[in-house]
């Protein structure tokens, strides 16, 4: 992509309305534009990041056995009356009346809808377990939309729902999603730590929130420092091995990790030695919980057991704040020059910077690099604007591109360009071809 032909409305000024770094940087980098309170348009750069995040979520959901569907944003109030939530949900729900005076709503979540679908489509215990999910826009009329996409009113969520015959089955589905979340966030270059959440009237231990540590997070978190160092790495997961999944969940839940909702100071002090006690703030990136027959019972969604009786599904729901994640990732990964994207979710993987636009040698070398990097399967942004070098660096660093190939007439005389890492600032001087090979290898496209 040539920057001279792209749509990248970067802003020099710091927007006054933005209170936290990610909101400021998303506006300044031209990623989003507010349409109305808590509602945003995703501009090209932001949209690319959102799509990359979505793609990782899709891949990891399906790897864990979840099946994609797509339910509508607009739902009928009738279903919500059956579950009793139409009145319970209160002012956060956007209620709509159609021309026939039918009561509708813009879905804040989809438990009722998916339970109706599962009740229709799943008859027998032989058809279980199943996990269905979609990535769809939600609307919640939050009292205080703020921090840009982090707490929007319209926001994109991945929500999965599991269907099992009994609680043991539900635990296996829960564990699948738990491990899938570990992988999902790790692939995005993030550390999202599972913390015990409030189980409310359902009770039990099957509810966790996944929090990304960041100073501006809305939740206070208390955890054993050792948890922050756990990683899955490239370990292959056998999704059919329930014991192996349980072992991973046990490893991640063995130590104390809670948010302010569930924190108990006395337990924290008893279980965690002082030098390992970490008190910090976190952003909720995902939430998984088991809710049993809360929706299947009132909606009469049942399945036949081996002995021929009908029982309501045992279910859980599993959310990821897809449109919150760009903000959360930026909170965890930026510096005073701008965003520092992890490679897996960067809008462009490499920027080619032409230090002297109009110089025949520099233009030629940049064209060549742009073409060859693209052919190698890399997502390239070529800064071909007629701008000073300083302005080009400022833009590319603001928007957080992980790697820069810097091309100028002086280096080209020696046959070299510079490869610069956004994260470390480390610079390597090498031939254009070596730079291409390095980048292709780095991104696994070699
Ligand atoms: P919160 O406590 O932040 O309001 P929640 O408990 O209401 O979250 P869930 O209903 O579990 O959230 O939704 C699943 C995920 O959707 C959350 O973990 C979060 O990442 C995301 N999310 C929830 N509300 C919003 C919002 N207003 N804007 C953006 N993302 C949101
Ligand atoms: Mg909420």
PDB file of C-alpha atoms and ligand atoms in Angstrom, residues 92 140 142 151, ligand 2:
ATOM      1  CA  UNK A  92     -28.635  -0.721  29.295  1.00  0.00           C
ATOM      2  CA  UNK A 140     -25.354  -1.666  25.604  1.00  0.00           C
ATOM      3  CA  UNK A 142     -23.642   2.130  29.141  1.00  0.00           C
ATOM      4  CA  UNK A 151     -16.155   1.038  26.879  1.00  0.00           C
TER       5      UNK A 151
HETATM    6 MG1  LIG B   2     -20.778  -4.427  31.361  1.00  0.00          MG
END
